[in-house]
Amino acid sequence: MRRSPEPVFWSLFSAGGVVLALIAPALILATGFLVPAERVEFDRLSAILTQPLARIAVVGLAFLTFVHAAHRLRHTLVDVGLRAYGGPIATVSYLAALALTAWAALVAFG
Amino acid sequence: MASPYPRRRSRRWFIERWAYQRFVLRELSGVVLAAYMVLLLLLVSSVHAGGQAFADHVTTLRSPLMIAVHVILVLFALLHTVTWFQAVPKGLPLRRGEEKVPPALMIGANYVAMAGATVIIVAALVA
Amino acid sequence: MPDVLQHDVVIVGGGGAGLRAAIAAVEADPTLDVAIVSKVYPMRSHTVSAEGGAAGVIKAGDSLEEHIRDTISGSDWLADQDAVELFVREAPQELLRLEHWGCPWSREPDGTVAVRPFGGMGIERTWFAADKTGFHMLHTLFQTSLQHERVRRYDEWFATRLLLDDGRAVGVSAIELRSGQVRAVVGKAVILATGGFGRIFPFTTNAAIKTGDGLGLAFRAGVPLKDMEFVQYHPTGLPGTGILITEAARGEGGILVNRHGDRYLRHYNLGEPLDIRDPVHPRLRTMELGPRDRLSQAFMKEQDQGNVFDGPYGTYVHLDIRHLGERRVDQKIPFVRELATNYAGIDPVREPIPVRPVVHYMMGGIDTNLEAETALPGLYAAGECACVSINGANRLGSNSLPELLVFGARAGTGAARWAREHAPAPRAAVETQAADEQARIARDLINRRDGDERIATLRTEMQHAMEAGCGIYRTEATLQAAAAKVAELRERARRVQLDDHSLSFNTELTAALELDIMIEIAESVVHSALHRTESRGSHQRVDFPQRDDGRFLKHSLAYRTEGAPRVEYRDVAITRWPPAERVYGRAH
Amino acid sequence: MTSGATTTQTIGFEIARYLPGEDRAPTLRHYDVPYRPEWVVLDALNYLKDEVDGTLSFRWSCRMGVCGSCGAMVNGVPRLMCAAFLRDYLPGPIRVEPLANFPIERDLVIVLDDFMQKLRAVKPWIIPGDRPPPADAEYRQTPAQLADFKQYSMCINCLLCYSACPVYQHEEEFLGPAVLALAQRYDHDSRDRGNSQRHELTWSDEGIWDCTFVGECSAVCPKHVDPAGAIQQAKVESTMDWYRSVLWPFGRR
Ligand SMILES: Cc1cc2nc3c(=O)[nH]c(=O)nc-3n(C[C@H](O)[C@H](O)[C@H](O)COP(=O)(O)OP(=O)(O)OC[C@H]3O[C@@H](n4cnc5c(N)ncnc54)[C@H](O)[C@@H]3O)c2cc1C
Ligand code: SF4
Ligand code: F3S
Ligand code: FES
């Protein structure tokens, strides 16, 4: 049977979609409004982010978000008219997502 | 023999109907969230860099531009959440015997979960 | 010279009967090459509109004997009893076969198929797929047929004439609508499965394509049309459009009431009404579950007495299903709700549905025997265009769908056998006939510029003449008037003028061809009705109100002549069920 | 034509006309039709064909929304002409064009060869596999098992969904909404054992994976088949199957 590799990308995209749907508004609320309003203390934040589990979570979240975005960007570009370049677009999108994830790992464990 | 008129394709299809514009906005919301992820990582980076770096970062975040950016980000995040929850019962239709579990119920359950997650996140960060 | 496309069996019609025949033919002999010529894509055929269900004995407590008796008394003893027996025996197997092919029949909790009550049936035996039975059957048949590589389809090809060779049928000439070219589709046997002809009347449940083309093809080749005077009016059509509200609405417990809120059927010898809350309601073969001819006739009587409502689209009564409740309606008859909401502008869960009798089904058709053979060697017919006859003077609801399966299958196997035993017709013979046909169509229709009659005018005049002269109640005088009018129209139709002189998808051309056939068929209906000076089933002569078994326990056979059709008679096959009174509303 | 008090008003129509061999491209032509509140667009077209211009070509048959013949773009949206009431388009004019995303055969008549070929390609019939039908009896199928595929069996092949799907507009290979919903209908039928035979095609890139869930197919479907849902469901199933085959490569397929 000729198998499409799409289930891999799609499942990661979906996982990212679920996580973002559940927490993205809350995160933006916190980091975009509560942090500038100085309702979040540095010590507390630092304590959380230096925990090993939190570091892994940050990388995981970044990975899912970037793959989710890459997947959507790729398909939207194809849909709006770049169908002929579908292959290269996919490669570049997912590679960019991986590169950004690598950067996220540096940040999270930095 | 006279031939049929070939099917027409439009390069601008995505702006020709509101339904399609909505679709493109929905897809873009995913990309916008990636941009937010970059901002979030910069924040994390500042935390790891120490108190002073964090304070500087907070100053940046207080600028009107950054506030405006976050307002837009929240709107896209909500768009993502709403459209995503709407799609959930499509892919995973649940049944109890003959009857379909009403999609509204499944969507509602998702919102409850989201509200829970929000409370936990905010509570964890704000003492 | 027109192209000649060679096959073994040629089927005209891609409805339920045609598709069933095609599958039967390739199953009988997988080496055969079968062609289906259809003027619409098969899944658009009119079988798609059938709503209520298909009768077949399957449940414990039912018996073949009962179904036979219901059908024969429903037919007012005009059905051939050997045909009915065979039909009733084979119907369950055919319905099961459809189940095996994937038809989504509605089910009982234990997973067996569910059955529902239907008009004129003494026991619940009507299989159903909600209220889209015909839709599901047609799509199941069509999709099943797709797996047979040797079924070749000519979709949107319009058959115009039977091709003959040495006294046998060997194909049809047909217009490929896309190109407008006439071609010969040739085989060793031909099956006509072109459906009914309700469109000869103005107010009908029938789709636009039901113009009786196959009857015209056979009639012109000398085959007689049988029992053409029997036209079924369905008691519950929506005023204005004629869209059908299925009998299943009454099977589930819907009631008919007149302007005074009276369940008027009780005055017409159909038994006593039960309270709608009575668990026994609706009682079989009683009141609303009486046969269609009786119910439609009762409406006319009510109308004479001024007991009906008067609306912008004629008179009507109310079909009330409110007491069934929203849940049951949505589960069992959702399409009724959809149709009433869209086309009558009322939600039947809250308001009663306005309904009136509407031309629905033609008992008559191409004369065939039990093997679906016609008098012309090599020519078979099945489905609504044929008359075997199992329906006699009045078809029982839900007998038609199984009929087209049973006799469609028989036509398919029979034609396959015939095709194995016979050689193909010589090419030259069919080529010239098709060339003649092409020349005729070009000369008389496409290229003509000196005509002075409009298709729509002739069609409307014909339809109104039929309704006025040949409706639910008929007399010598009304029939004579209709006969004169139709004869006049036949002359005028020779001078029809098209606006459209082009070839590709010329629907005005097909409308003209259909009109020509409809007028001829209408003539055979009128003359068959004129000759039958008795009242039986759906044929009610005000001037001859009694059934006359002495003279008319016979099928009428209309033959084409240059003038009015010639009507002959043939005895009905009576085996074990001697003619008796039709009794409804009481134990029989 | 019987003219009563209701026919004094008229409503304008802009109807796309195209005759192959004569016209280089479709053009809109204006017509006036008597306005009747109970008329649908199809009634107006039939009035025109009968009384005004016999050359106007369009498909129709059942005029009750079940044969699937009469799809067209009405004011830019795919609709069944027999279910589009004039009263919902007041004051007009009403623009009627052939279904988008298909070649035009003539006037409002489109070419649907591509759909017919794809329909057959997904094997829309029961494949009994190792479970042949019981002799002289029906397969047992509970109401719940029926409900599992019933919705996807309601498709009338009207092609409105293809007209609404931008992916189909640009990718001719895409199997498209109705065909994929139909494949799902058979995959989910308890009598069928043919899934793996269908998935080779339906789970490929030209199948479900070309769909980016625009969702307009379901929005325009007159029979509430929800092809978008069917495709989403198939994506979930295909994905689960993929992981199953990777994690248990020796397991039962
Ligand atoms: C609204 C409605 C509801 C009904 N409900 C029920 C019910 O519940 N139960 C029941 O038992 N019966 C019911 N009936 C009756 C039943 O549906 C029909 O009798 C039956 O479907 C006829 O099937 P058929 O195969 O003979 O013809 P059709 O399905 O009408 O098919 C005719 C075929 O012939 C083709 N054709 C015709 N002329 C030509 C030509 N010149 N060239 C090429 N092809 C041609 C057409 O394209 C079409 O494919 C109902 C009928 C109506 C009108
Ligand atoms: S899925 Fe709906 S819109 Fe598409 S063809 Fe079927 S009925 Fe029409
Ligand atoms: S519109 Fe097209 S992209 Fe998918 S959800 Fe429907 S098939
Ligand atoms: S005419 Fe049949 S769907 Fe509109």
Short mmCIF file of N, CA, C and O in Angstrom, two decimals, chain C residues 122-166:
data_model
loop_
_atom_site.label_atom_id
_atom_site.label_comp_id
_atom_site.label_asym_id
_atom_site.label_seq_id
_atom_site.Cartn_x
_atom_site.Cartn_y
_atom_site.Cartn_z
N GLY C 122 -52.71 -6.02 4.40
CA GLY C 122 -53.33 -6.51 5.62
C GLY C 122 -52.34 -6.80 6.74
O GLY C 122 -52.72 -7.07 7.87
N ILE C 123 -51.06 -6.80 6.41
CA ILE C 123 -50.02 -7.10 7.39
C ILE C 123 -48.86 -6.16 7.11
O ILE C 123 -48.63 -5.75 5.98
N GLU C 124 -48.13 -5.80 8.17
CA GLU C 124 -46.98 -4.92 7.95
C GLU C 124 -45.90 -5.70 7.23
O GLU C 124 -45.39 -6.68 7.74
N ARG C 125 -45.57 -5.24 6.02
CA ARG C 125 -44.55 -5.97 5.28
C ARG C 125 -43.73 -5.06 4.36
O ARG C 125 -43.04 -5.52 3.48
N THR C 126 -43.85 -3.76 4.62
CA THR C 126 -43.14 -2.84 3.74
C THR C 126 -41.77 -2.47 4.32
O THR C 126 -41.69 -1.83 5.35
N TRP C 127 -40.73 -2.94 3.63
CA TRP C 127 -39.36 -2.58 4.02
C TRP C 127 -39.15 -1.12 3.68
O TRP C 127 -39.69 -0.62 2.70
N PHE C 128 -38.34 -0.44 4.47
CA PHE C 128 -38.15 0.98 4.19
C PHE C 128 -36.76 1.42 4.62
O PHE C 128 -36.13 0.80 5.48
N ALA C 129 -36.28 2.49 3.99
CA ALA C 129 -35.04 3.14 4.41
C ALA C 129 -35.46 4.56 4.73
O ALA C 129 -35.50 5.40 3.86
N ALA C 130 -35.87 4.75 5.98
CA ALA C 130 -36.54 5.98 6.42
C ALA C 130 -37.62 6.30 5.39
O ALA C 130 -38.38 5.42 5.02
N ASP C 131 -37.70 7.53 4.90
CA ASP C 131 -38.66 7.78 3.83
C ASP C 131 -37.93 8.20 2.57
O ASP C 131 -38.36 9.05 1.82
N LYS C 132 -36.78 7.55 2.34
CA LYS C 132 -36.06 7.73 1.09
C LYS C 132 -35.73 6.37 0.50
O LYS C 132 -34.61 6.13 0.04
N THR C 133 -36.69 5.49 0.51
CA THR C 133 -36.45 4.12 0.10
C THR C 133 -35.95 4.04 -1.34
O THR C 133 -34.95 3.38 -1.63
N GLY C 134 -36.63 4.71 -2.25
CA GLY C 134 -36.24 4.65 -3.66
C GLY C 134 -34.86 5.25 -3.87
O GLY C 134 -34.04 4.72 -4.62
N PHE C 135 -34.60 6.33 -3.19
CA PHE C 135 -33.29 6.97 -3.27
C PHE C 135 -32.19 5.97 -2.88
O PHE C 135 -31.21 5.79 -3.60
N HIS C 136 -32.38 5.32 -1.76
CA HIS C 136 -31.34 4.40 -1.30
C HIS C 136 -31.24 3.17 -2.20
O HIS C 136 -30.15 2.69 -2.48
N MET C 137 -32.39 2.68 -2.66
CA MET C 137 -32.34 1.53 -3.56
C MET C 137 -31.62 1.88 -4.86
O MET C 137 -30.77 1.12 -5.34
N LEU C 138 -31.94 3.04 -5.40
CA LEU C 138 -31.33 3.41 -6.68
C LEU C 138 -29.82 3.60 -6.54
O LEU C 138 -29.04 3.10 -7.35
N HIS C 139 -29.40 4.31 -5.51
CA HIS C 139 -27.98 4.53 -5.34
C HIS C 139 -27.25 3.22 -5.03
O HIS C 139 -26.13 3.00 -5.48
N THR C 140 -27.89 2.34 -4.28
CA THR C 140 -27.27 1.04 -4.01
C THR C 140 -27.10 0.26 -5.32
O THR C 140 -26.03 -0.29 -5.59
N LEU C 141 -28.15 0.23 -6.12
CA LEU C 141 -28.06 -0.49 -7.40
C LEU C 141 -27.01 0.14 -8.31
O LEU C 141 -26.20 -0.56 -8.91
N PHE C 142 -27.03 1.44 -8.38
CA PHE C 142 -26.08 2.11 -9.26
C PHE C 142 -24.65 1.85 -8.82
O PHE C 142 -23.79 1.46 -9.61
N GLN C 143 -24.40 2.03 -7.54
CA GLN C 143 -23.04 1.85 -7.05
C GLN C 143 -22.61 0.39 -7.19
O GLN C 143 -21.45 0.11 -7.52
N THR C 144 -23.53 -0.53 -6.94
CA THR C 144 -23.20 -1.94 -7.12
C THR C 144 -22.86 -2.23 -8.58
O THR C 144 -21.95 -3.00 -8.88
N SER C 145 -23.59 -1.59 -9.48
CA SER C 145 -23.36 -1.85 -10.91
C SER C 145 -21.97 -1.38 -11.34
O SER C 145 -21.42 -1.86 -12.31
N LEU C 146 -21.41 -0.43 -10.59
CA LEU C 146 -20.12 0.13 -10.99
C LEU C 146 -18.99 -0.89 -10.94
O LEU C 146 -17.97 -0.73 -11.59
N GLN C 147 -19.18 -1.95 -10.14
CA GLN C 147 -18.08 -2.92 -10.04
C GLN C 147 -18.03 -3.85 -11.25
O GLN C 147 -17.07 -4.59 -11.41
N HIS C 148 -19.07 -3.81 -12.07
CA HIS C 148 -19.09 -4.71 -13.23
C HIS C 148 -18.50 -4.01 -14.44
O HIS C 148 -19.13 -3.15 -15.05
N GLU C 149 -17.28 -4.40 -14.76
CA GLU C 149 -16.58 -3.77 -15.87
C GLU C 149 -17.33 -3.91 -17.18
O GLU C 149 -17.18 -3.09 -18.08
N ARG C 150 -18.09 -4.99 -17.29
CA ARG C 150 -18.72 -5.25 -18.58
C ARG C 150 -20.06 -4.56 -18.75
O ARG C 150 -20.76 -4.79 -19.73
N VAL C 151 -20.43 -3.75 -17.78
CA VAL C 151 -21.60 -2.90 -17.98
C VAL C 151 -21.11 -1.56 -18.50
O VAL C 151 -20.41 -0.82 -17.81
N ARG C 152 -21.42 -1.29 -19.75
CA ARG C 152 -20.95 -0.06 -20.38
C ARG C 152 -22.12 0.92 -20.39
O ARG C 152 -23.20 0.58 -20.83
N ARG C 153 -21.89 2.12 -19.91
CA ARG C 153 -23.01 3.06 -19.84
C ARG C 153 -22.92 4.16 -20.88
O ARG C 153 -21.84 4.65 -21.20
N TYR C 154 -24.07 4.50 -21.41
CA TYR C 154 -24.21 5.67 -22.28
C TYR C 154 -25.09 6.66 -21.55
O TYR C 154 -26.31 6.69 -21.73
N ASP C 155 -24.48 7.43 -20.68
CA ASP C 155 -25.25 8.38 -19.87
C ASP C 155 -25.59 9.60 -20.70
O ASP C 155 -24.74 10.14 -21.40
N GLU C 156 -26.81 10.07 -20.54
CA GLU C 156 -27.32 11.21 -21.28
C GLU C 156 -27.32 10.94 -22.79
O GLU C 156 -26.88 11.77 -23.58
N TRP C 157 -27.79 9.76 -23.11
CA TRP C 157 -28.11 9.42 -24.49
C TRP C 157 -29.61 9.19 -24.55
O TRP C 157 -30.17 8.47 -23.72
N PHE C 158 -30.25 9.76 -25.53
CA PHE C 158 -31.71 9.73 -25.61
C PHE C 158 -32.13 8.76 -26.72
O PHE C 158 -31.89 9.02 -27.90
N ALA C 159 -32.76 7.65 -26.35
CA ALA C 159 -33.18 6.67 -27.35
C ALA C 159 -34.39 7.19 -28.11
O ALA C 159 -35.34 7.68 -27.51
N THR C 160 -34.35 7.08 -29.43
CA THR C 160 -35.44 7.66 -30.22
C THR C 160 -36.25 6.61 -30.98
O THR C 160 -37.36 6.87 -31.40
N ARG C 161 -35.68 5.44 -31.16
CA ARG C 161 -36.38 4.47 -31.99
C ARG C 161 -35.78 3.09 -31.78
O ARG C 161 -34.59 2.96 -31.53
N LEU C 162 -36.63 2.07 -31.89
CA LEU C 162 -36.13 0.69 -31.83
C LEU C 162 -35.60 0.33 -33.21
O LEU C 162 -36.22 0.63 -34.22
N LEU C 163 -34.46 -0.34 -33.23
CA LEU C 163 -33.93 -0.83 -34.50
C LEU C 163 -34.35 -2.29 -34.64
O LEU C 163 -34.26 -3.07 -33.69
N LEU C 164 -34.85 -2.63 -35.82
CA LEU C 164 -35.38 -3.98 -36.03
C LEU C 164 -34.60 -4.67 -37.13
O LEU C 164 -34.04 -4.03 -38.02
N ASP C 165 -34.58 -5.99 -37.03
CA ASP C 165 -34.03 -6.75 -38.14
C ASP C 165 -34.79 -8.05 -38.23
O ASP C 165 -34.85 -8.81 -37.26
N ASP C 166 -35.37 -8.29 -39.35
CA ASP C 166 -36.03 -9.56 -39.59
C ASP C 166 -37.03 -9.88 -38.48
O ASP C 166 -37.03 -10.97 -37.92
#
